[in-house]
Structure formats: C-alpha cells, structure tokens
C-alpha cells in the first residue's frame, strides 16, 4: 500500500546537521552535563536552572537564539534581584561580561556555572515587583519574543531491520506559534490541510511518551505498521480514497488511535479549564494575603528602623557611662607625693 501512503516509508536519508547545529548541540550537551537540575522548557531553545540562596529560590532562564552560538545567549533571572551582574533597571537581565563576550569557542555550561558561583559568593537581594503577578510571561524577559523551534533532524539511535525510518520533516507538523509572536523569527506557516488535523495536540511526540514540565508522562497510542481495515476494501475504494481527501480523512477519523488522542486532549483541556477556574476563585484570597504581607513588611521596616535607633542611643549612652566611670576612678585615686 505504499502508493496510498507515500510518506509512510521510503522517505530517504535524513539531512545531516550543519556545522552550526552541531556546535549548538555540543553547547547544549555541555549545559546539561554541568547542571543536573537543568529543566528543559523548550527543546534546544529554552532552559531553566533553579537555585536557592538565603532561603529564596531564584530561577536562571537561558534562551538560545536561532543562530546560537554565533548569537549570544539571553540569560535572565526571576524574581528580579539586585546584583552587580544583573541589569539595575529591571533586575532580571544578566549583563555579566561572560554573557556579553560570549563567542563560538565559549563553553555555555562553564559560563552558567561561573554565574552561579558568583551568586553563591555574593548572594543577590530580592527586589519588590510591586504587583501580584509576574512581571513577564513564562519567565521570559519583556520585549523578547519566544524563539521558534529549531528544525533539527534526529534519527533513531537503535533501529531494527524491520523498523521503518521516521518520516521526513515535511510529514511532521510544526508547533503552532504563540498568538503574541509575529513572523519576524521565521517564515509564516501554511495552515493545516484539514480542519480536524489542526485541532490535534501539537507538537506530536516522536516517541512512545513525552514528559511535561511537571514530569507527567503521556503514553501515545501504538501506531500499527499496517491497517487491517484497508485489507477489506477493494481496489476501487482504495483508489477513491487516494484521490478524494474527504474519504481519506473520514477513514483517519474512524481510527481508534486518533479517537484516543482526541479524547485525551479534550479531557486535558477540561482539567486545565477547571484548574483555571479554581485559580481565579483563589485570586481574592491571594490578593488579601499579599496586602497582609506588604503590611507586615512595612511594620518590620519600621521596627527595624526603631531598633537601629535604640541601638545607636544605647551605644552613645554606653560611651558616656564609660567616660563617667573612668573619671570617677581617676578622681578617687590618692595623689602620691614625689
């Protein structure tokens, strides 16, 4: 049935990685090897490293531009902090010479480790954001649009003789762009040929399972190498399906694997909506807690100022008392005649 599904097999060898893509992968591998707590936010594009100083957790966010390592990485922190390595205007962008002077021969893993070592030696001070929400979406610095996913092609590490090679890059749907992102970072993508296929969860995992940010593993349904339903069809029906996209789409819609993915997606969307409603219901309570915390912080500031004033007064009185005691001791000593 290869004439019916020309993209299922025989797609040809995958194009090799370019020199820039190979260097990018080496930098990412160096980053992963140097930091065990590294979290992958977007594959080959965005990473995050949490660390704790003075009982406060600070996240170091690393964005890799499309032409990285020719382009410098964008490194930021959240929440905003005061530090000599961080921009004083917003308290998030790291302006260390290690980042501004980053080049093709720099080691990203060692550069980030040097920044963390400096934060340990000189702990940053948290800055007040002045609002209840996050100052920028998804820990991204304001004014920086998310980078598109790099079009890297990876072949399977272990492939048996009976396994078919993965489909080419044209057969894999591209991730849908964020509504707030313009087309400055890449060419506009053509819409999906079928309205139903555009509703599928994107990006489609390339393996049996995919881990989310919370460690949840989604088990993809097993895709058979052949469809028994096609064996019961005659040649005329198969020819009609090959020429008529509506018939082909109708056949795919009836597949149990697609139904399972669609049902799982609807269930996930429902749970996300319920969670969002619960979060909105807790917003007044969180706002009240925030105001209470700000009031207690203001009280703490006043008490600290009063304490420092009293400590200064006590220090002055101690000096006066010491001088008076010394004067009295000197006055009580008898004079010795020569």
PDB file of N, CA and C in Angstrom, residues 41-47 62-68 73-74 138-141 143-151 174-187:
ATOM      1  N   UNK A  41      12.590  23.712  29.068  1.00  0.00           N
ATOM      2  CA  UNK A  41      11.303  24.351  28.842  1.00  0.00           C
ATOM      3  C   UNK A  41      10.861  24.168  27.395  1.00  0.00           C
ATOM      4  N   UNK A  42      11.760  24.430  26.456  1.00  0.00           N
ATOM      5  CA  UNK A  42      11.515  24.196  25.029  1.00  0.00           C
ATOM      6  C   UNK A  42      12.768  23.574  24.445  1.00  0.00           C
ATOM      7  N   UNK A  43      12.612  22.444  23.809  1.00  0.00           N
ATOM      8  CA  UNK A  43      13.754  21.656  23.344  1.00  0.00           C
ATOM      9  C   UNK A  43      14.678  22.497  22.476  1.00  0.00           C
ATOM     10  N   UNK A  44      15.961  22.496  22.857  1.00  0.00           N
ATOM     11  CA  UNK A  44      17.035  23.163  22.118  1.00  0.00           C
ATOM     12  C   UNK A  44      16.864  24.677  22.062  1.00  0.00           C
ATOM     13  N   UNK A  45      15.942  25.249  22.842  1.00  0.00           N
ATOM     14  CA  UNK A  45      15.702  26.693  22.779  1.00  0.00           C
ATOM     15  C   UNK A  45      15.753  27.330  24.162  1.00  0.00           C
ATOM     16  N   UNK A  46      15.043  26.774  25.141  1.00  0.00           N
ATOM     17  CA  UNK A  46      14.912  27.431  26.443  1.00  0.00           C
ATOM     18  C   UNK A  46      15.138  26.423  27.565  1.00  0.00           C
ATOM     19  N   UNK A  47      15.939  26.844  28.553  1.00  0.00           N
ATOM     20  CA  UNK A  47      16.260  26.001  29.706  1.00  0.00           C
ATOM     21  C   UNK A  47      16.192  26.854  30.976  1.00  0.00           C
ATOM     22  N   UNK A  62      17.549  30.550  30.467  1.00  0.00           N
ATOM     23  CA  UNK A  62      18.531  30.597  29.376  1.00  0.00           C
ATOM     24  C   UNK A  62      17.783  30.433  28.065  1.00  0.00           C
ATOM     25  N   UNK A  63      17.840  31.467  27.210  1.00  0.00           N
ATOM     26  CA  UNK A  63      17.228  31.434  25.886  1.00  0.00           C
ATOM     27  C   UNK A  63      18.324  31.378  24.830  1.00  0.00           C
ATOM     28  N   UNK A  64      18.221  30.432  23.925  1.00  0.00           N
ATOM     29  CA  UNK A  64      19.211  30.265  22.864  1.00  0.00           C
ATOM     30  C   UNK A  64      18.631  30.798  21.560  1.00  0.00           C
ATOM     31  N   UNK A  65      19.225  31.857  20.976  1.00  0.00           N
ATOM     32  CA  UNK A  65      18.709  32.421  19.725  1.00  0.00           C
ATOM     33  C   UNK A  65      18.820  31.418  18.581  1.00  0.00           C
ATOM     34  N   UNK A  66      18.153  31.697  17.455  1.00  0.00           N
ATOM     35  CA  UNK A  66      18.204  30.751  16.327  1.00  0.00           C
ATOM     36  C   UNK A  66      19.611  30.514  15.807  1.00  0.00           C
ATOM     37  N   UNK A  67      20.479  31.546  15.826  1.00  0.00           N
ATOM     38  CA  UNK A  67      21.832  31.395  15.307  1.00  0.00           C
ATOM     39  C   UNK A  67      22.859  31.129  16.402  1.00  0.00           C
ATOM     40  N   UNK A  68      22.408  30.710  17.594  1.00  0.00           N
ATOM     41  CA  UNK A  68      23.342  30.347  18.653  1.00  0.00           C
ATOM     42  C   UNK A  68      24.189  29.156  18.185  1.00  0.00           C
ATOM     43  N   UNK A  73      23.705  33.969  23.999  1.00  0.00           N
ATOM     44  CA  UNK A  73      22.501  33.531  24.709  1.00  0.00           C
ATOM     45  C   UNK A  73      21.917  34.670  25.536  1.00  0.00           C
ATOM     46  N   UNK A  74      20.616  34.597  25.768  1.00  0.00           N
ATOM     47  CA  UNK A  74      19.925  35.578  26.605  1.00  0.00           C
ATOM     48  C   UNK A  74      19.680  34.923  27.960  1.00  0.00           C
ATOM     49  N   UNK A 138       5.776  33.612  31.535  1.00  0.00           N
ATOM     50  CA  UNK A 138       6.575  32.383  31.437  1.00  0.00           C
ATOM     51  C   UNK A 138       8.054  32.640  31.679  1.00  0.00           C
ATOM     52  N   UNK A 139       8.359  33.569  32.587  1.00  0.00           N
ATOM     53  CA  UNK A 139       9.730  33.863  32.967  1.00  0.00           C
ATOM     54  C   UNK A 139      10.560  34.404  31.807  1.00  0.00           C
ATOM     55  N   UNK A 140       9.937  34.892  30.751  1.00  0.00           N
ATOM     56  CA  UNK A 140      10.688  35.458  29.640  1.00  0.00           C
ATOM     57  C   UNK A 140      10.813  36.953  29.852  1.00  0.00           C
ATOM     58  N   UNK A 141      11.971  37.548  29.604  1.00  0.00           N
ATOM     59  CA  UNK A 141      12.115  38.983  29.733  1.00  0.00           C
ATOM     60  C   UNK A 141      11.172  39.696  28.783  1.00  0.00           C
ATOM     61  N   UNK A 143       9.682  42.092  26.071  1.00  0.00           N
ATOM     62  CA  UNK A 143      10.232  42.587  24.822  1.00  0.00           C
ATOM     63  C   UNK A 143      10.963  41.544  24.015  1.00  0.00           C
ATOM     64  N   UNK A 144      11.094  40.326  24.510  1.00  0.00           N
ATOM     65  CA  UNK A 144      11.804  39.270  23.790  1.00  0.00           C
ATOM     66  C   UNK A 144      10.790  38.211  23.393  1.00  0.00           C
ATOM     67  N   UNK A 145      10.592  38.051  22.110  1.00  0.00           N
ATOM     68  CA  UNK A 145       9.633  37.064  21.626  1.00  0.00           C
ATOM     69  C   UNK A 145      10.230  35.674  21.710  1.00  0.00           C
ATOM     70  N   UNK A 146       9.410  34.664  21.959  1.00  0.00           N
ATOM     71  CA  UNK A 146       9.945  33.299  22.010  1.00  0.00           C
ATOM     72  C   UNK A 146      10.543  32.908  20.675  1.00  0.00           C
ATOM     73  N   UNK A 147      11.635  32.158  20.761  1.00  0.00           N
ATOM     74  CA  UNK A 147      12.286  31.712  19.538  1.00  0.00           C
ATOM     75  C   UNK A 147      11.562  30.496  18.993  1.00  0.00           C
ATOM     76  N   UNK A 148      11.501  30.347  17.660  1.00  0.00           N
ATOM     77  CA  UNK A 148      10.862  29.160  17.094  1.00  0.00           C
ATOM     78  C   UNK A 148      11.714  27.929  17.309  1.00  0.00           C
ATOM     79  N   UNK A 149      11.067  26.792  17.280  1.00  0.00           N
ATOM     80  CA  UNK A 149      11.785  25.533  17.445  1.00  0.00           C
ATOM     81  C   UNK A 149      12.730  25.318  16.277  1.00  0.00           C
ATOM     82  N   UNK A 150      13.962  24.909  16.585  1.00  0.00           N
ATOM     83  CA  UNK A 150      14.943  24.687  15.539  1.00  0.00           C
ATOM     84  C   UNK A 150      14.583  23.439  14.743  1.00  0.00           C
ATOM     85  N   UNK A 151      14.793  23.506  13.440  1.00  0.00           N
ATOM     86  CA  UNK A 151      14.448  22.387  12.554  1.00  0.00           C
ATOM     87  C   UNK A 151      15.582  21.385  12.502  1.00  0.00           C
ATOM     88  N   UNK A 174       4.384  21.362  12.349  1.00  0.00           N
ATOM     89  CA  UNK A 174       5.165  22.333  13.102  1.00  0.00           C
ATOM     90  C   UNK A 174       4.342  22.850  14.258  1.00  0.00           C
ATOM     91  N   UNK A 175       4.996  23.216  15.375  1.00  0.00           N
ATOM     92  CA  UNK A 175       4.265  23.748  16.520  1.00  0.00           C
ATOM     93  C   UNK A 175       3.556  25.033  16.149  1.00  0.00           C
ATOM     94  N   UNK A 176       2.341  25.198  16.683  1.00  0.00           N
ATOM     95  CA  UNK A 176       1.589  26.419  16.413  1.00  0.00           C
ATOM     96  C   UNK A 176       2.239  27.588  17.119  1.00  0.00           C
ATOM     97  N   UNK A 177       2.409  28.744  16.441  1.00  0.00           N
ATOM     98  CA  UNK A 177       3.056  29.890  17.071  1.00  0.00           C
ATOM     99  C   UNK A 177       2.177  30.503  18.127  1.00  0.00           C
ATOM    100  N   UNK A 178       2.788  31.182  19.064  1.00  0.00           N
ATOM    101  CA  UNK A 178       2.080  31.885  20.123  1.00  0.00           C
ATOM    102  C   UNK A 178       1.315  33.054  19.529  1.00  0.00           C
ATOM    103  N   UNK A 179       0.097  33.348  20.035  1.00  0.00           N
ATOM    104  CA  UNK A 179      -0.670  34.443  19.444  1.00  0.00           C
ATOM    105  C   UNK A 179       0.050  35.771  19.479  1.00  0.00           C
ATOM    106  N   UNK A 180       0.930  35.993  20.473  1.00  0.00           N
ATOM    107  CA  UNK A 180       1.587  37.282  20.589  1.00  0.00           C
ATOM    108  C   UNK A 180       2.887  37.372  19.849  1.00  0.00           C
ATOM    109  N   UNK A 181       3.231  36.366  19.039  1.00  0.00           N
ATOM    110  CA  UNK A 181       4.521  36.350  18.358  1.00  0.00           C
ATOM    111  C   UNK A 181       4.295  36.661  16.897  1.00  0.00           C
ATOM    112  N   UNK A 182       5.062  37.575  16.342  1.00  0.00           N
ATOM    113  CA  UNK A 182       4.952  37.884  14.933  1.00  0.00           C
ATOM    114  C   UNK A 182       5.849  36.950  14.144  1.00  0.00           C
ATOM    115  N   UNK A 183       5.867  37.153  12.841  1.00  0.00           N
ATOM    116  CA  UNK A 183       6.638  36.279  11.983  1.00  0.00           C
ATOM    117  C   UNK A 183       8.040  36.748  11.751  1.00  0.00           C
ATOM    118  N   UNK A 184       8.625  37.506  12.674  1.00  0.00           N
ATOM    119  CA  UNK A 184       9.961  38.046  12.465  1.00  0.00           C
ATOM    120  C   UNK A 184      11.022  36.984  12.571  1.00  0.00           C
ATOM    121  N   UNK A 185      10.744  35.935  13.322  1.00  0.00           N
ATOM    122  CA  UNK A 185      11.765  34.915  13.548  1.00  0.00           C
ATOM    123  C   UNK A 185      11.672  33.752  12.575  1.00  0.00           C
ATOM    124  N   UNK A 186      10.772  33.768  11.625  1.00  0.00           N
ATOM    125  CA  UNK A 186      10.678  32.658  10.701  1.00  0.00           C
ATOM    126  C   UNK A 186       9.587  32.891   9.693  1.00  0.00           C
ATOM    127  N   UNK A 187       9.561  32.149   8.612  1.00  0.00           N
ATOM    128  CA  UNK A 187       8.536  32.322   7.588  1.00  0.00           C
ATOM    129  C   UNK A 187       7.188  31.884   8.107  1.00  0.00           C
TER     130      UNK A 187
END
